[in-house]
Coordinates of C-alpha atoms in Angstrom, one line a residue:
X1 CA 149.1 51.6 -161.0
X2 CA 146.3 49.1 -160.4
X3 CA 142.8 49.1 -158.7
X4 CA 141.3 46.8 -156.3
X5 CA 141.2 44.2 -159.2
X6 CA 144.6 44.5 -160.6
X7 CA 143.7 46.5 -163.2
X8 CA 145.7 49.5 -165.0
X9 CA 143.6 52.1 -164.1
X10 CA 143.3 55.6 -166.3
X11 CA 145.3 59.4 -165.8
X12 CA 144.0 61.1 -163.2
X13 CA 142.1 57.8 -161.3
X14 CA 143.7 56.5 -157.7
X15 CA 145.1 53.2 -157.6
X16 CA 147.6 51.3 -155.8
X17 CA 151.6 51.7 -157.0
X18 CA 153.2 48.2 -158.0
X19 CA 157.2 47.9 -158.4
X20 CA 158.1 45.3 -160.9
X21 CA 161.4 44.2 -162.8
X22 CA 164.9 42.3 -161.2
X23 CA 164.8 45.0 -158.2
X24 CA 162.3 43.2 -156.5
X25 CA 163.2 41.2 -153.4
X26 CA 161.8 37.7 -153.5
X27 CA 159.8 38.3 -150.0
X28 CA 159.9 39.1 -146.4
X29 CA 162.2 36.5 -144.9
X30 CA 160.4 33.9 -142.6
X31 CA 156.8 35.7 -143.3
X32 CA 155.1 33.8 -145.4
X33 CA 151.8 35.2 -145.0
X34 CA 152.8 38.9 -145.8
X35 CA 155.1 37.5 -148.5
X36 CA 151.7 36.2 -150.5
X37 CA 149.6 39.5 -149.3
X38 CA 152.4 42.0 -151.1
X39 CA 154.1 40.0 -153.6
X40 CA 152.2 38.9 -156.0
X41 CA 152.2 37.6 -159.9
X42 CA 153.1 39.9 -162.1
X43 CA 150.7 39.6 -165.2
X44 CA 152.4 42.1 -167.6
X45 CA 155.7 41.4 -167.8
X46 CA 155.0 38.4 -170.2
X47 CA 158.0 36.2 -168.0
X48 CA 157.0 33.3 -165.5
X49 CA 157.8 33.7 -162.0
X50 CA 158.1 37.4 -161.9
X51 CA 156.5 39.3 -159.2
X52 CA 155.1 42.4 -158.2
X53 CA 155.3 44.3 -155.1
X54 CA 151.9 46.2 -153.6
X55 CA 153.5 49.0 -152.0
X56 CA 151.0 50.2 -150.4
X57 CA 151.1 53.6 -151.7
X58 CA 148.1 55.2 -153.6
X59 CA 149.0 57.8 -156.5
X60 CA 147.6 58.4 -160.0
X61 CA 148.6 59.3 -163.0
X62 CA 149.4 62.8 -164.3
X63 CA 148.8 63.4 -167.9
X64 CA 152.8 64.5 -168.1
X65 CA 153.1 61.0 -167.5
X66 CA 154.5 61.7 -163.7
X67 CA 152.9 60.4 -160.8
X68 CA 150.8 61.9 -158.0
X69 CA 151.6 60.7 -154.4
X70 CA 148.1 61.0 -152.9
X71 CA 148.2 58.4 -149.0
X72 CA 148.6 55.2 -148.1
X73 CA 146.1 52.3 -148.2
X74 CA 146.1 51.7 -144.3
X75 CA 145.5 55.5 -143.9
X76 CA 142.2 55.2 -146.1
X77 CA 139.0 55.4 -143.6
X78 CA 135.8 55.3 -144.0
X79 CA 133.7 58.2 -143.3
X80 CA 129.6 57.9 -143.7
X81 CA 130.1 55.7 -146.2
X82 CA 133.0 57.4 -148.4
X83 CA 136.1 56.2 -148.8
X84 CA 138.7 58.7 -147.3
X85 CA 142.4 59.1 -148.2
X86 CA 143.9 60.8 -144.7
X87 CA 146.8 62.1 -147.0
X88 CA 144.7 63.5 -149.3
X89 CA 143.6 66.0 -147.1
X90 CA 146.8 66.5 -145.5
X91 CA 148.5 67.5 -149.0
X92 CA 145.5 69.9 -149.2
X93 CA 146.3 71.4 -145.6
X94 CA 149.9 71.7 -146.7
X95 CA 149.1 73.8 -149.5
X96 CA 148.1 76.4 -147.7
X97 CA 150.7 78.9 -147.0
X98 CA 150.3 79.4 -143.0
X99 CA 150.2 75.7 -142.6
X100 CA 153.5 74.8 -141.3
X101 CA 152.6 70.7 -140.6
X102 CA 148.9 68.8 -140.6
X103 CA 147.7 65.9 -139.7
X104 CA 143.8 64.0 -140.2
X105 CA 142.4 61.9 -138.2
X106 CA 138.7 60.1 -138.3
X107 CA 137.7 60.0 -134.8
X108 CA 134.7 58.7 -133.4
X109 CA 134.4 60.3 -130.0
X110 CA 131.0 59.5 -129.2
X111 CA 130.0 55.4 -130.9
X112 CA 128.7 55.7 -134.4
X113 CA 129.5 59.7 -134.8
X114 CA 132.9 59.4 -137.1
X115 CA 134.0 62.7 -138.3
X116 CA 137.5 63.9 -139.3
X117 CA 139.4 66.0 -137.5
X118 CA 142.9 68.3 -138.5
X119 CA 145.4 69.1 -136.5
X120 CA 147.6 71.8 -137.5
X121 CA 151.1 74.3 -136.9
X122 CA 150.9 77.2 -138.2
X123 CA 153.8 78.4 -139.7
X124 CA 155.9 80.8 -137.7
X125 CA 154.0 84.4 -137.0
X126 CA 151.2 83.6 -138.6
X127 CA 147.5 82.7 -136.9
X128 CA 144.8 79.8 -138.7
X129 CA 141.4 81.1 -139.1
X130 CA 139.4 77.9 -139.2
X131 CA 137.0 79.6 -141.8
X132 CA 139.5 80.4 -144.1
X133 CA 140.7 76.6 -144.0
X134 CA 137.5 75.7 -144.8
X135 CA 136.7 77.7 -147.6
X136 CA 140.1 76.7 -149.3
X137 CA 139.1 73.3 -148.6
X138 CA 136.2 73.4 -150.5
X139 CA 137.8 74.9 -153.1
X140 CA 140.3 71.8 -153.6
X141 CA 138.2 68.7 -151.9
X142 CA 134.8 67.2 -151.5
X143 CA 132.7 68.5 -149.2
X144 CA 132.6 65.0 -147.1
X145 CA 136.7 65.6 -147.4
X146 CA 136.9 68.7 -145.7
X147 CA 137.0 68.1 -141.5
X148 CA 134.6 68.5 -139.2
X149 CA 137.1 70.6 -136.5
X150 CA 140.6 71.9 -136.8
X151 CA 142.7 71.6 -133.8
X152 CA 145.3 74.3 -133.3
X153 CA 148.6 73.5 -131.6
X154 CA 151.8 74.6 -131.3
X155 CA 153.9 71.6 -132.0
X156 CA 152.1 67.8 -133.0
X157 CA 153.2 65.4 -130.0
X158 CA 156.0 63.0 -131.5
X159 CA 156.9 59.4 -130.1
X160 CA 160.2 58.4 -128.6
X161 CA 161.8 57.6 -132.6
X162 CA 160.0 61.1 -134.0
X163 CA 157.1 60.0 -135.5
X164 CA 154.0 62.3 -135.0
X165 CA 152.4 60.4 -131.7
X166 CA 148.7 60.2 -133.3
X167 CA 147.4 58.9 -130.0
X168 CA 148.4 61.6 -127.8
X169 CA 146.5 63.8 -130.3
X170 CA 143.4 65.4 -127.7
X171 CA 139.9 65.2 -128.9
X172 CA 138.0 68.4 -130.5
X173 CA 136.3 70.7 -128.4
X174 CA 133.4 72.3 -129.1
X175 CA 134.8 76.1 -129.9
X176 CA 137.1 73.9 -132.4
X177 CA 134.0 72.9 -134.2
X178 CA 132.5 76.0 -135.1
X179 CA 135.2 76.8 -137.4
X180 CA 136.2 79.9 -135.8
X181 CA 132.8 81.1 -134.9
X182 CA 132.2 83.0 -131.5
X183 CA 129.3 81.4 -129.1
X184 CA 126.1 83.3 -129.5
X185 CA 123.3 81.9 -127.0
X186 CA 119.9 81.0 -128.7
X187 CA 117.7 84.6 -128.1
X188 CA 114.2 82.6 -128.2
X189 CA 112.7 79.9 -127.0
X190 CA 111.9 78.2 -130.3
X191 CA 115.9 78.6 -131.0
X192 CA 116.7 77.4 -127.5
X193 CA 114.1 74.1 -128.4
X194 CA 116.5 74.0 -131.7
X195 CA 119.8 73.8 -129.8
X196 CA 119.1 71.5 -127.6
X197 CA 117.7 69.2 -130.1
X198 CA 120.7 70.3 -132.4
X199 CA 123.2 69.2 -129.6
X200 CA 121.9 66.0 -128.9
X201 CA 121.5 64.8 -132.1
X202 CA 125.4 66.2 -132.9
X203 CA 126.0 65.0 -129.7
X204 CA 128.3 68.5 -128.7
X205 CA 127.8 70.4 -125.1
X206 CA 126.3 73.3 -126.3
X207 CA 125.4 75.1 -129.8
X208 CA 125.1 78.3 -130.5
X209 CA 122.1 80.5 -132.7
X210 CA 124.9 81.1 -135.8
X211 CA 126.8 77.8 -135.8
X212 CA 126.3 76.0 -138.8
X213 CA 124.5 72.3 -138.3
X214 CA 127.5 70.8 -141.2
X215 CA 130.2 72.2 -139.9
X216 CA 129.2 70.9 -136.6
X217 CA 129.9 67.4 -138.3
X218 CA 126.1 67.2 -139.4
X219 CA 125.6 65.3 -142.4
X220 CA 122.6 63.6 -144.1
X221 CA 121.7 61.1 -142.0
X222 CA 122.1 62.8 -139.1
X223 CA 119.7 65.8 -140.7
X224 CA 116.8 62.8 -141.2
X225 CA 117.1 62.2 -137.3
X226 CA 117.3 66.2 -136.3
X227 CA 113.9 66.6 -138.6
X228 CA 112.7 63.4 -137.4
X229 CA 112.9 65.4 -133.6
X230 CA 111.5 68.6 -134.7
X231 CA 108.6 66.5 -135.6
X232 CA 108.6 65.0 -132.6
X233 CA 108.7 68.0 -130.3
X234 CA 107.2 70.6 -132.4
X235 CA 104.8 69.0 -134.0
X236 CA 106.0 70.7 -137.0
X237 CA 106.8 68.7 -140.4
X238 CA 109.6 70.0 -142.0
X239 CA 111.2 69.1 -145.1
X240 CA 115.3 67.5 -145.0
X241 CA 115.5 70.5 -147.6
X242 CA 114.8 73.4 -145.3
X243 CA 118.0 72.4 -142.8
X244 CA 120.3 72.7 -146.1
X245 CA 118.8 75.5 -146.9
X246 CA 118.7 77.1 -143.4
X247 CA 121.7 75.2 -141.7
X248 CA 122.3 77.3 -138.6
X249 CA 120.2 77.6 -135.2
X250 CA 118.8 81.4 -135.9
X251 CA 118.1 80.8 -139.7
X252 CA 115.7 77.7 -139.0
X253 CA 114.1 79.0 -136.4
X254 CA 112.9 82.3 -138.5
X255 CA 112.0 79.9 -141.5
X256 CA 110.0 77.8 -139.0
X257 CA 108.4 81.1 -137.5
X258 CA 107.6 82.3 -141.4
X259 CA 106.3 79.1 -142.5
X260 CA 102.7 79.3 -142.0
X261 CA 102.1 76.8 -144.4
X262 CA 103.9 74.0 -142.4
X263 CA 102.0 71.1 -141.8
X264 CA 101.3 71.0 -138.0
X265 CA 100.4 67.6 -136.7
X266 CA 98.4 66.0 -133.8
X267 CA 100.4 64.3 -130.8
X268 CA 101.5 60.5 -131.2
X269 CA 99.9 58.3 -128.6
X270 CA 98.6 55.2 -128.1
X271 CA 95.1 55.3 -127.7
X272 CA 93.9 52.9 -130.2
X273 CA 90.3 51.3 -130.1
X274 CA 90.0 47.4 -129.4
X275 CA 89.8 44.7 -132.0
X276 CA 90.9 44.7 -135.4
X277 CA 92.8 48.1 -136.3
X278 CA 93.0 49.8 -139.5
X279 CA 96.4 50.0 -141.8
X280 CA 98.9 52.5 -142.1
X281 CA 98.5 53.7 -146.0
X282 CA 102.5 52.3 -146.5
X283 CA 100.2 48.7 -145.2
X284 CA 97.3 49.0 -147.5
X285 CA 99.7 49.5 -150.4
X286 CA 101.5 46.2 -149.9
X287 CA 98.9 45.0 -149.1
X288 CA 96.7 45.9 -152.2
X289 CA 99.8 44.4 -154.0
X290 CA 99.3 41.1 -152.4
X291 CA 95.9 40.8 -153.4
X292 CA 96.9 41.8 -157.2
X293 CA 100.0 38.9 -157.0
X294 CA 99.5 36.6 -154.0
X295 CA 102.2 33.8 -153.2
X296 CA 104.8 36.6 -154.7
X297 CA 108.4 36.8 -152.2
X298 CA 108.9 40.2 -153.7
X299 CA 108.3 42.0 -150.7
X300 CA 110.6 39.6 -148.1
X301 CA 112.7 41.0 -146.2
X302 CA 115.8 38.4 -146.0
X303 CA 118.4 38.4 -144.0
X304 CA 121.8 35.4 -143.6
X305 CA 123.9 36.1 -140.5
X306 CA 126.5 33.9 -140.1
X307 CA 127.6 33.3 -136.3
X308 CA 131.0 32.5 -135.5
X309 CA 132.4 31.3 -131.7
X310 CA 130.1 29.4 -128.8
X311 CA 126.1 29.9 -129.8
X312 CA 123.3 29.3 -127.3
X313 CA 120.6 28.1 -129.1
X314 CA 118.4 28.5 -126.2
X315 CA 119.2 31.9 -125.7
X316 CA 118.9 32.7 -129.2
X317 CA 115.0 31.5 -129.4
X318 CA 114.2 33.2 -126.1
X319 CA 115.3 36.5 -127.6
X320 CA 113.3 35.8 -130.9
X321 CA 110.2 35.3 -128.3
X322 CA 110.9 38.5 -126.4
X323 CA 111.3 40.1 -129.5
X324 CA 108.2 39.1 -131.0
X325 CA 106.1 39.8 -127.7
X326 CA 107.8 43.2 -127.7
X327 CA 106.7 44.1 -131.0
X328 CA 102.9 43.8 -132.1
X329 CA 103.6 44.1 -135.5
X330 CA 105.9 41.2 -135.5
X331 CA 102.6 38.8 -134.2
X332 CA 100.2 40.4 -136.7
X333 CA 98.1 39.6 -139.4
X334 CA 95.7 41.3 -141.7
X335 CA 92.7 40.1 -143.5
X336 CA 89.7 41.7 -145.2
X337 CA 86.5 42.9 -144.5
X338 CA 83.7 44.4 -146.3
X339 CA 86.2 45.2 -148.9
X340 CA 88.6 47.0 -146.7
X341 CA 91.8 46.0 -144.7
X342 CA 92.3 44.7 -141.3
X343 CA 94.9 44.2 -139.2
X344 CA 94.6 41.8 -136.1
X345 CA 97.3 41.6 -133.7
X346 CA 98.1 38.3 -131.6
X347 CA 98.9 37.3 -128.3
X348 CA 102.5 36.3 -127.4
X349 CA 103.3 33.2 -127.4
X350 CA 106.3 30.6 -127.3
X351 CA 108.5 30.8 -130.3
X352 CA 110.2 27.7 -132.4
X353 CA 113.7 28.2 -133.8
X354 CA 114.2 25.1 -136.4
X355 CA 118.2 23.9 -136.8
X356 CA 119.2 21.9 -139.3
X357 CA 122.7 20.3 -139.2
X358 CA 124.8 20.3 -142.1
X359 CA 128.1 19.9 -140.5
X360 CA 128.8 16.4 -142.0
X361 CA 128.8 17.3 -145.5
X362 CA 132.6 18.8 -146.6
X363 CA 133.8 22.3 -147.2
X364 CA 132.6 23.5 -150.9
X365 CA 129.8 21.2 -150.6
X366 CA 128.6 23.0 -146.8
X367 CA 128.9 26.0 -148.4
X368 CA 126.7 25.2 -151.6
X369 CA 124.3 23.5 -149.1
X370 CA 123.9 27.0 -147.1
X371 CA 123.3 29.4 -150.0
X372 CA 120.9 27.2 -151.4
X373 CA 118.7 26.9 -148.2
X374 CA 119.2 30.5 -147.6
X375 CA 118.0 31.3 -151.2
X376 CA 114.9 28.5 -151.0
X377 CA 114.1 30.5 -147.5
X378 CA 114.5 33.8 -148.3
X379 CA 111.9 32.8 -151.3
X380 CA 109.5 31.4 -149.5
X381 CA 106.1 33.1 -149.7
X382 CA 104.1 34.4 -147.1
X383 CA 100.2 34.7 -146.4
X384 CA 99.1 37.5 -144.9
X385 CA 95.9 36.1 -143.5
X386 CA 97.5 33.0 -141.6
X387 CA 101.2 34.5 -140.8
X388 CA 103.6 34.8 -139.2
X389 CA 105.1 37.3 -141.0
X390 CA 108.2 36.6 -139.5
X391 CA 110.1 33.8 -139.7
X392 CA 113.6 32.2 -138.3
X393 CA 115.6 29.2 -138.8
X394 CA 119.5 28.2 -137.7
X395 CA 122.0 26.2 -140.0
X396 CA 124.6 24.5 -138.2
X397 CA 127.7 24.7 -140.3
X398 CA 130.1 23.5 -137.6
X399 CA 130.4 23.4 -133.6
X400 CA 131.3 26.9 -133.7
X401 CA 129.3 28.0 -136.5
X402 CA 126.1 28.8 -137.6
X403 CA 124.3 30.9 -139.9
X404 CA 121.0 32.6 -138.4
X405 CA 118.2 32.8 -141.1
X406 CA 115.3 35.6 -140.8
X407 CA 113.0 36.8 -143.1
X408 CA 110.1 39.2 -143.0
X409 CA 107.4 40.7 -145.1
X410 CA 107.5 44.2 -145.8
X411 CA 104.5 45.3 -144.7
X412 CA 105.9 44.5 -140.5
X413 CA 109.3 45.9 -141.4
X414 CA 111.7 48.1 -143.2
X415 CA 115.2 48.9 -143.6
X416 CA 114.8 51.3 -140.8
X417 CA 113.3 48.5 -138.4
X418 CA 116.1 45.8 -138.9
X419 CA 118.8 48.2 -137.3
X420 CA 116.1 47.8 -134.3
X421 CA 115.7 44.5 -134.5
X422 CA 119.4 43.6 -134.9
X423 CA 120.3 46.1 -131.7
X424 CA 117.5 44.6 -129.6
X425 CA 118.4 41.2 -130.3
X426 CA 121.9 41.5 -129.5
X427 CA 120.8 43.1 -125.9
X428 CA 118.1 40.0 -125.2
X429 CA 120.4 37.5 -126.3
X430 CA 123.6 38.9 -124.0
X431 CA 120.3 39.0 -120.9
X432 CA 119.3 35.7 -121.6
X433 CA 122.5 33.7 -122.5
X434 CA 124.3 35.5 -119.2
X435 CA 121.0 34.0 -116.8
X436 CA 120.0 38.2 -116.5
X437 CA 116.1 39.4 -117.2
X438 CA 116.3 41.6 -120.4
X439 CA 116.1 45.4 -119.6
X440 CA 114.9 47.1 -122.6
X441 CA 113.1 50.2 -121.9
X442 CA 109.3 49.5 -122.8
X443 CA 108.1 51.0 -125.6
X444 CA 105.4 54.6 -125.7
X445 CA 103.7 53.2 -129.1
X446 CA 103.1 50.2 -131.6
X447 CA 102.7 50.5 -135.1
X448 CA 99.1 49.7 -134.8
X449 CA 98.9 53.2 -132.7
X450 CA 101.1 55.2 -135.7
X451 CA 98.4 54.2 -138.5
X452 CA 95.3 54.7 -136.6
X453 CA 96.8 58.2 -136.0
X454 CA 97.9 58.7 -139.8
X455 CA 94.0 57.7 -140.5
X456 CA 93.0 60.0 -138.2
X457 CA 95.0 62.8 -139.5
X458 CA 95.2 62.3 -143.1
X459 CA 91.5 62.7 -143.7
X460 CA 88.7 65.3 -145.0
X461 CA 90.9 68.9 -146.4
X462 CA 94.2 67.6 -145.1
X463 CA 94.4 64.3 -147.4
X464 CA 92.7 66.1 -150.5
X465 CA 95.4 68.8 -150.2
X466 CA 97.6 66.4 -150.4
X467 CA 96.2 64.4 -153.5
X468 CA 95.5 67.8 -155.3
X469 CA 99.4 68.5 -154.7
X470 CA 100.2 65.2 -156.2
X471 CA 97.9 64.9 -158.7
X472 CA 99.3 68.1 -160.0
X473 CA 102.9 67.1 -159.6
X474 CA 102.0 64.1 -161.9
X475 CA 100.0 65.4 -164.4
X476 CA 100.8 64.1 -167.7
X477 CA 103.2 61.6 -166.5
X478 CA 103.3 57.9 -168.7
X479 CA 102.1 55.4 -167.6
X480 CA 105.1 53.5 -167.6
X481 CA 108.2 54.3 -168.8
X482 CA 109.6 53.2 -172.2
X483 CA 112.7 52.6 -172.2
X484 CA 114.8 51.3 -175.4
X485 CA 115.2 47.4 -174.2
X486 CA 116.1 44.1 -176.2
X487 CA 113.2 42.5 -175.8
X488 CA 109.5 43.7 -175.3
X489 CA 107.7 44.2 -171.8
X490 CA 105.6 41.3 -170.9
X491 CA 102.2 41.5 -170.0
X492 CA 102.7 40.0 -166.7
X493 CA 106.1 40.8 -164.8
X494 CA 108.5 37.8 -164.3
X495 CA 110.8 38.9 -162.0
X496 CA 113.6 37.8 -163.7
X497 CA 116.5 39.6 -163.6
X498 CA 119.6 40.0 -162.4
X499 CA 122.7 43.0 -161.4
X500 CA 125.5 44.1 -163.0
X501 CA 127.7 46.0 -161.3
X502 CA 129.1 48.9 -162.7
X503 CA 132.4 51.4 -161.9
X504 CA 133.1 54.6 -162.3
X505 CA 136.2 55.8 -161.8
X506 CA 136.9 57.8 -158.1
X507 CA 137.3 61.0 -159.6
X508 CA 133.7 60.9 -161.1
X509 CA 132.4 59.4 -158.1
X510 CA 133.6 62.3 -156.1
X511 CA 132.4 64.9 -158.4
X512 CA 129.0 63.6 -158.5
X513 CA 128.5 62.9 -154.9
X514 CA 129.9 66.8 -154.4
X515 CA 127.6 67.6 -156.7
X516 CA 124.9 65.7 -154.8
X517 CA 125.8 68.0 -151.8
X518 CA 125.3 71.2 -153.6
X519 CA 122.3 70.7 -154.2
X520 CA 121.0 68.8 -150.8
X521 CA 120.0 65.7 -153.1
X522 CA 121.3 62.5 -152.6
X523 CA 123.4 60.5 -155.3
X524 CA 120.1 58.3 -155.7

């Protein structure tokens, strides 16, 4: 039983099942390809030329020395970021005593929302409760294991050679996700204001005042967008904590009604002065770091795409323009007056996209050629005062490929901005490479508008409650953190370093990120 590395792995971890010895064929006969992919070398057996077969199944170890069957490779998925074994959770199901037959899917109904789904036979006189399903789930699995809906049917559909027809399988509705749970309409306005925000951001018809926002298929990421809206239309900040602890409709609404210490903020609009605006605090901060280490890459923002098919170059620097006129923070600078921070924003203008050609050099040495311009690139400093703080370039590896090269400084982007960059670039680059006029809604407010309304809030009581809160919270604190090293700090950082990855076995990894959901914290 090995892991993705060929390695024996311990009792009780998941890895895949290789067959060795004189049973094994030699290959599949006139498939070379899938002969090399499932036969492979076998490294134990100590003999040349004997092979191992990669059967595909995944089991572990049992500390009788027998062996667990727990799925199969293809029917692992990948669920919000874990790594799902479909079988897994059907062996759970199948414990169960009025489960007659079960099957998981991961379906992803609406683009981007994937959330498993079981389909189950009960066995005969019997009647599921959803509820009950889930609770024994929980008892056995993960929480991201346990499914998002259960499907009820009478028989599973089965193809022409009696196989369980997983395509003819119908989609969840929404009764199926509220795990048994009767409809109740939302009996105020505020939980009425919750719903609707609930359903679009779960994207379901309708939710009711006791369904429960996780069993809805809710999860932690979608929990930052639903706060992220409350903000937005109740002008009420609410900590991710309070939806954990308050995860239905009715609940929230009573600790929002109760919460008279919830910060209430002013409306979002643009109605910035002229001239030279002032910095979000998130700005002055990198920015005050600038001033402490200038000509540091610390804070870029690199990104290496590479392009594969027909690329129009054109096309490509047109959207980079568009882009850059779209967004003021993209065509911004800052500088300093008086001893304070400035940022001035710039007028569109055309955009240059470099391309440098290394298609004549061969394989290996192309390939060395492109990391080390994308490493010399993504180090390349940049100065605030002069900008641009963004900046593109295109290597041409081949006729048909490319890689892209863009870089930013922190203090014009974030991990949350280069989803919104990438998705608006795709859409001006299909526009303009197609002969059509982009169509991308125009946009309420720039960042410049976001920190002249964070200065204008976070002042006089509101910003010393805050400081007093965390001055408080860090009373006492070190001032840096000591930790048992082999060599000694330096007085100046060098920013050497490097990363070494380390693994813990599934089981482990499971129980801690369960652990993490608990307690509404995140593995970090």
């Amino acid at each position: 039983v090995l892991d993705a590395h060929g390695q024996p792995v311990p009792v009780g971890v998941r890895g895949e099942l290789h067959v060795g010895g004189v049973g094994v064929a030699r290959g599949y006969a006139g498939r070379p390809s899938l002969t090399a992919e499932r036969f492979i070398p076998d490294a134990f057996s100590g003999e040349s030329g004997s092979r191992l077969y990669r059967t595909g199944d995944v089991v572990r170890w049992r500390d009788d020395g027998q062996l667990d069957f727990v799925g199969r490779i293809d029917a692992q998925v990948k669920v919000r970021g874990f790594r799902i074994e479909l079988g897994e959770v059907e062996s759970a199901l199948l414990n169960h005593p009025q489960v007659h037959e079960a099957v998981v899917l991961a379906r992803e109904d609406s683009p981007g929302d994937k959330r498993l789904v079981a389909y189950l036979v009960p066995t005969s006189g019997h009647v599921l409760d959803p509820s009950v399903l889930r609770s024994f789930l929980k008892e056995r699995l993960p929480e991201y294991m346990v499914p998002a809906a259960f499907v009820l049917l009478a028989a599973l559909p089965l193809t022409s050679n009696g196989k369980v027809d997983r395509k003819a399988l119908p989609p969840p509705e929404a009764s199926q996700l509220r795990a048994g749970n009767v409809y109740e309409a939302p009996a105020s306005p505020l939980e009425e204001t919750l719903a609707s925000l609930w359903s679009e951001v779960l994207r379901v018809p309708s939710v009711g005042r006791t369904d429960n926002f996780f069993e809805l298929g809710g999860h932690s990421l979608l929990a930052t967008q639903l706060v992220a809206r409350v903000r937005a239309a109740l002008d009420v900040e609410l900590p991710l904590r309070a939806l954990f602890e308050a995860p239905t409709v009715a609940s929230l609404a009573q600790r929002l009604q109760r919460a008279s210490s919830a910060t209430r903020l002013p409306p979002l609009t643009a109605s910035r002065a002229e001239g030279p605006q002032p910095l979000s605090f998130a700005q002055q901060r990198l920015w005050f770091l600038d001033q402490l280490a200038p000509d540091d890459a610390s804070y870029n923002l690199p990104v290496a795409l590479r392009l594969l098919g027909r690329l129009d170059v054109d096309a490509l620097r047109l959207s980079f323009e568009a882009l850059v006129a779209r967004h003021e923070a993209l065509r911004t600078t800052f500088f300093e007056h008086e001893g304070q921070p400035f940022q001035r924003i710039h007028s569109p203008s055309s955009w240059t996209l470099p391309v440098l050609d290394i298609s004549g050099l061969d394989g290996a040495a192309r390939e060395a050629e492109t990391l080390r311009l994308a490493t010399l690139e993504a180090r390349q400093p940049f100065h605030l005062v002069h900008g641009p703080l963004l900046r593109t370039s295109l290597l041409r590896l081949a006729d048909a490929t490319h890689v892209l090269l863009v870089t930013m400084h922190h203090i014009v982007s974030d991990g949350w901005s280069m989803g919104v960059l990438i998705r608006e670039l795709a859409a001006l680059y299909e526009a303009f490479s197609s002969g059509r006029e982009p169509s991308l809604a125009p946009l309420p407010v720039q960042y410049a508008d976001f920190a002249t309304w964070q200065r204008q809030w976070l002042q006089g009581e509101t910003l010393d409650s805050q400081l007093r809160y965390w001055k408080q919270q860090l009373s006492g604190a070190p001032a840096a953190l000591e930790l048992p090293t082999d060599r000694p700090r330096p007085p100046v950082q060098s920013r050497r370093g490097a990363s070494l990855p380390v693994h813990f076995p599934s089981s482990l990894s499971d129980s801690l990120r369960g652990l993490a959901q608990r307690e509404g914290a995140t593995p970090f």
